[in-house]
Protein backbone atom coordinates (compact mmCIF):
# COMPACT_ATOMS: atom_id res chain seq x y z
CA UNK A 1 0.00 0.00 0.00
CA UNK A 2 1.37 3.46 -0.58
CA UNK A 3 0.12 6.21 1.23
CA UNK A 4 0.72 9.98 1.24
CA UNK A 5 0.53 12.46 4.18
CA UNK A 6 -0.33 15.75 3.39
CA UNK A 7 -0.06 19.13 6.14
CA UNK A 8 2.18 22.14 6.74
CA UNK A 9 5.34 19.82 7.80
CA UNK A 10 8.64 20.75 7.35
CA UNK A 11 8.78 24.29 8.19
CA UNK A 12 10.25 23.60 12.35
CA UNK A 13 6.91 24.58 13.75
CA UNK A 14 6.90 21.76 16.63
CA UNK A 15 3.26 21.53 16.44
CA UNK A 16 2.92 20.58 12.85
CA UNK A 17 6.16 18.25 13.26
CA UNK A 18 4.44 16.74 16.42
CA UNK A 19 1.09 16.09 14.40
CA UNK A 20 2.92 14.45 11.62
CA UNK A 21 4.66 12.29 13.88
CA UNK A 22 1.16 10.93 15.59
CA UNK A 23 0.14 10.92 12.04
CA UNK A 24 2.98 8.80 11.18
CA UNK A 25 2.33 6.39 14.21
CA UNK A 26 -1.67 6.04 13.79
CA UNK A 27 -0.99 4.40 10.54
CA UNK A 28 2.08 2.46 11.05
CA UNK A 29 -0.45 0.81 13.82
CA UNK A 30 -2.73 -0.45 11.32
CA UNK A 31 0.12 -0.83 7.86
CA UNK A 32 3.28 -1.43 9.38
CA UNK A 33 4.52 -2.14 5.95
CA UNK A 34 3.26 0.57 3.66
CA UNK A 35 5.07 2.61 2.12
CA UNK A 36 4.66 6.34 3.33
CA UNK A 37 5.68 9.52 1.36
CA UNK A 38 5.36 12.70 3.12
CA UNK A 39 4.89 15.98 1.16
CA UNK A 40 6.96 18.27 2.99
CA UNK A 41 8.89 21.84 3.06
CA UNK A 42 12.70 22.36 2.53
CA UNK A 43 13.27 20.96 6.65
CA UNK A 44 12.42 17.01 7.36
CA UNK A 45 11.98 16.03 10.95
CA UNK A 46 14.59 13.76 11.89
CA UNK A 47 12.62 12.25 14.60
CA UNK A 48 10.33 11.15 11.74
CA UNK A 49 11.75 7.31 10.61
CA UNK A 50 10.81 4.83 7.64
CA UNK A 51 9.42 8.02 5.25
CA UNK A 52 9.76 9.15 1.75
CA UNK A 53 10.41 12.88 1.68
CA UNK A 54 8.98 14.75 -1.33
CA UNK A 55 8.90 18.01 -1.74
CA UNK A 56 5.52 19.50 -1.12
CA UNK A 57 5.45 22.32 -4.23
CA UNK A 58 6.28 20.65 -7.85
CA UNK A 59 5.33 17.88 -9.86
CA UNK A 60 6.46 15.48 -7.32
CA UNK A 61 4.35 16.16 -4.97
CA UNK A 62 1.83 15.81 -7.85
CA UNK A 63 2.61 12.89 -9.00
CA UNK A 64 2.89 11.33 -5.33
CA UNK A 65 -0.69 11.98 -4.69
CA UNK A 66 -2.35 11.38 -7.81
CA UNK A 67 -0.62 7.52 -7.56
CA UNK A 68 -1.05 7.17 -3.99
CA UNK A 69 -3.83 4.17 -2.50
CA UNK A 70 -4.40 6.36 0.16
CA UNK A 71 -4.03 10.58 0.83
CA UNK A 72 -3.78 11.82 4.97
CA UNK A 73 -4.45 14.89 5.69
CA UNK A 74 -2.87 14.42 8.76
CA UNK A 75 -4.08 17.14 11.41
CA UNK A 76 -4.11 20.99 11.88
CA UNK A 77 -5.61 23.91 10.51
CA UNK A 78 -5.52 22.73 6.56
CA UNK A 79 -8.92 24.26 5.65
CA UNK A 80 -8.87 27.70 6.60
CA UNK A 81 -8.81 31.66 4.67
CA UNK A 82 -7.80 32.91 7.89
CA UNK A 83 -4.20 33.51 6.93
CA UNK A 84 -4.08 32.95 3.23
CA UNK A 85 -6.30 31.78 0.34
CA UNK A 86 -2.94 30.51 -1.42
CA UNK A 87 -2.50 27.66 1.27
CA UNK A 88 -6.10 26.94 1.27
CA UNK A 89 -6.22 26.65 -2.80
CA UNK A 90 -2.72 24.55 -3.03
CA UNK A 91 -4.21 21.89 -0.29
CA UNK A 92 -7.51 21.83 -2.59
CA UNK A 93 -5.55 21.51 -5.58
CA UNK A 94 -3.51 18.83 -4.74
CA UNK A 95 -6.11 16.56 -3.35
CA UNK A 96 -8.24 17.56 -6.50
CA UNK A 97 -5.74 14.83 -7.99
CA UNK A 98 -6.13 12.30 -5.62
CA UNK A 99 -7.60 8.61 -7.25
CA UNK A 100 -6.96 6.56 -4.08
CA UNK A 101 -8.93 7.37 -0.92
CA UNK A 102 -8.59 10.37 0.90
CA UNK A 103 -8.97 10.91 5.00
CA UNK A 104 -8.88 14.02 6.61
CA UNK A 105 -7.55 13.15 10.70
CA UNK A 106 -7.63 15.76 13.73
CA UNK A 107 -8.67 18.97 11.39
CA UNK A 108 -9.42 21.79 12.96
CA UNK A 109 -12.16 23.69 10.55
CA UNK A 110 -12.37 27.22 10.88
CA UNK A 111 -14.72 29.24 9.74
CA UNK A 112 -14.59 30.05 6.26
CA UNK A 113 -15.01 34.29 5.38
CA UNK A 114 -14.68 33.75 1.64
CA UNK A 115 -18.17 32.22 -0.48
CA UNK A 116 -15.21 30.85 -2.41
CA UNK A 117 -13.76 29.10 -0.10
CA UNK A 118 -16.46 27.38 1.41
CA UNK A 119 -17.34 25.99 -2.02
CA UNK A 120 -13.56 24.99 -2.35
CA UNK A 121 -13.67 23.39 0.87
CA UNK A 122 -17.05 21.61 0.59
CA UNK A 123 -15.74 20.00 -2.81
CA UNK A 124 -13.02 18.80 -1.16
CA UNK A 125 -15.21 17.40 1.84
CA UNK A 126 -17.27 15.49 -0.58
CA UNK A 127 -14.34 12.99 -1.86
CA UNK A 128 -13.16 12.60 1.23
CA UNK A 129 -14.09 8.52 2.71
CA UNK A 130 -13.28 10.25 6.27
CA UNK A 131 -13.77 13.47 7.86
CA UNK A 132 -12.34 13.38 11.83
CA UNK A 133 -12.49 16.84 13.54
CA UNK A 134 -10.77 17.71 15.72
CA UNK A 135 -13.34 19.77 18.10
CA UNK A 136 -17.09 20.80 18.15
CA UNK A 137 -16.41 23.99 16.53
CA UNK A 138 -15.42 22.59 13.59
CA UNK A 139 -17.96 19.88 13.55
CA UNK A 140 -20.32 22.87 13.36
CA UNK A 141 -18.65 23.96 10.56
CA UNK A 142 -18.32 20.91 8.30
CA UNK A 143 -22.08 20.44 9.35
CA UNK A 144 -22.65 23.54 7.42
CA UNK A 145 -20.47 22.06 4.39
CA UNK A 146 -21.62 18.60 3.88
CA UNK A 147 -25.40 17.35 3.48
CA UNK A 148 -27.07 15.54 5.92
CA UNK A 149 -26.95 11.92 3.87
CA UNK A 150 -22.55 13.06 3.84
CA UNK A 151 -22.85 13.08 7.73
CA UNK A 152 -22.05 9.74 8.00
CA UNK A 153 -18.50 10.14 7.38
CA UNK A 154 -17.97 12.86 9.67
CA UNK A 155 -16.77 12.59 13.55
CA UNK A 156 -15.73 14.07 16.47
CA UNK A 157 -12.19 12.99 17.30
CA UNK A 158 -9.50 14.56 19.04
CA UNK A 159 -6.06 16.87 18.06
CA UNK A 160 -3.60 14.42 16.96
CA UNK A 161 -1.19 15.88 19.19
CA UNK A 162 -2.72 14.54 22.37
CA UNK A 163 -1.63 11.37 21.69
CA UNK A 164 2.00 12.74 22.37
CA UNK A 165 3.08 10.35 25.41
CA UNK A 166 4.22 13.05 28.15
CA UNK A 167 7.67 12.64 29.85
């Protein structure tokens, strides 16, 4: 199985690095043997073990997701236009490639300011097999993306970053 993570890794923000390592972890527990490619910025975490780095903006990155089984969005604040539409457009755009399944884990959903980007947004939500928020706040706000019969693949779940074991 190949599977690519996708999220804001690889620019040393230790919250993103710590989400992509419980990323990392939550599906080495159920595919210990899968290949994993991580789309990532010009720094790799080298706490992160048993990856293939490719670098998120190019073809490669392209290429990686459109031939993956299986697309992570692995945690965070992905689908937001609170700091940028850019970011919000190049996550859309490369999962607008994806043939294998897509899962979004931990997101945090903000809401959206733009009419654009809710349509972007709710696109995306609709090829997604799994939609795991990370608090009621942005339940509320898929809610008010994704029809009621699209519900069903929608749940609360938790930051990925609490699963951090604490010294």
């Amino acid at each position: 199985m190949n599977i690519v993570v996708i999220g804001y890794y690889g620019y040393q923000n230790v919250g993103d690095d710590t989400l992509l390592r419980q990323t990392i972890a939550r599906i080495r527990l159920s595919f210990p043997h899968a290949t994993i490619q991580v789309l990532v910025g010009p720094h790799r975490d080298p706490q992160v073990k048993g990856v293939e780095w490719v670098p998120r903006l190019g073809w490669s990155a392209l290429v990686a997701v459109m031939e993956a089984d299986w697309v992570v969005v692995g945690g965070g604040g992905i689908f937001q236009d609170r700091t940028s539409i850019r970011s919000l457009v190049a996550y859309v755009g490369v999962l607008a490639v994806a043939t294998g399944r897509i899962e979004l884990w931990g997101q945090g959903m903000s809401p959206l300011r733009w009419w654009g980007s809710r349509w972007l947004v709710r696109w995306c939500l609709g090829r997604a097999s799994l939609i795991e928020c990370r608090d009621e706040g942005s339940m509320a706000t898929v809610r008010g993306l994704v029809t009621e019969r699209g519900m069903g693949r929608v749940r609360l779940g938790a930051d990925l970053a609490w699963g951090v074991p604490v010294p």
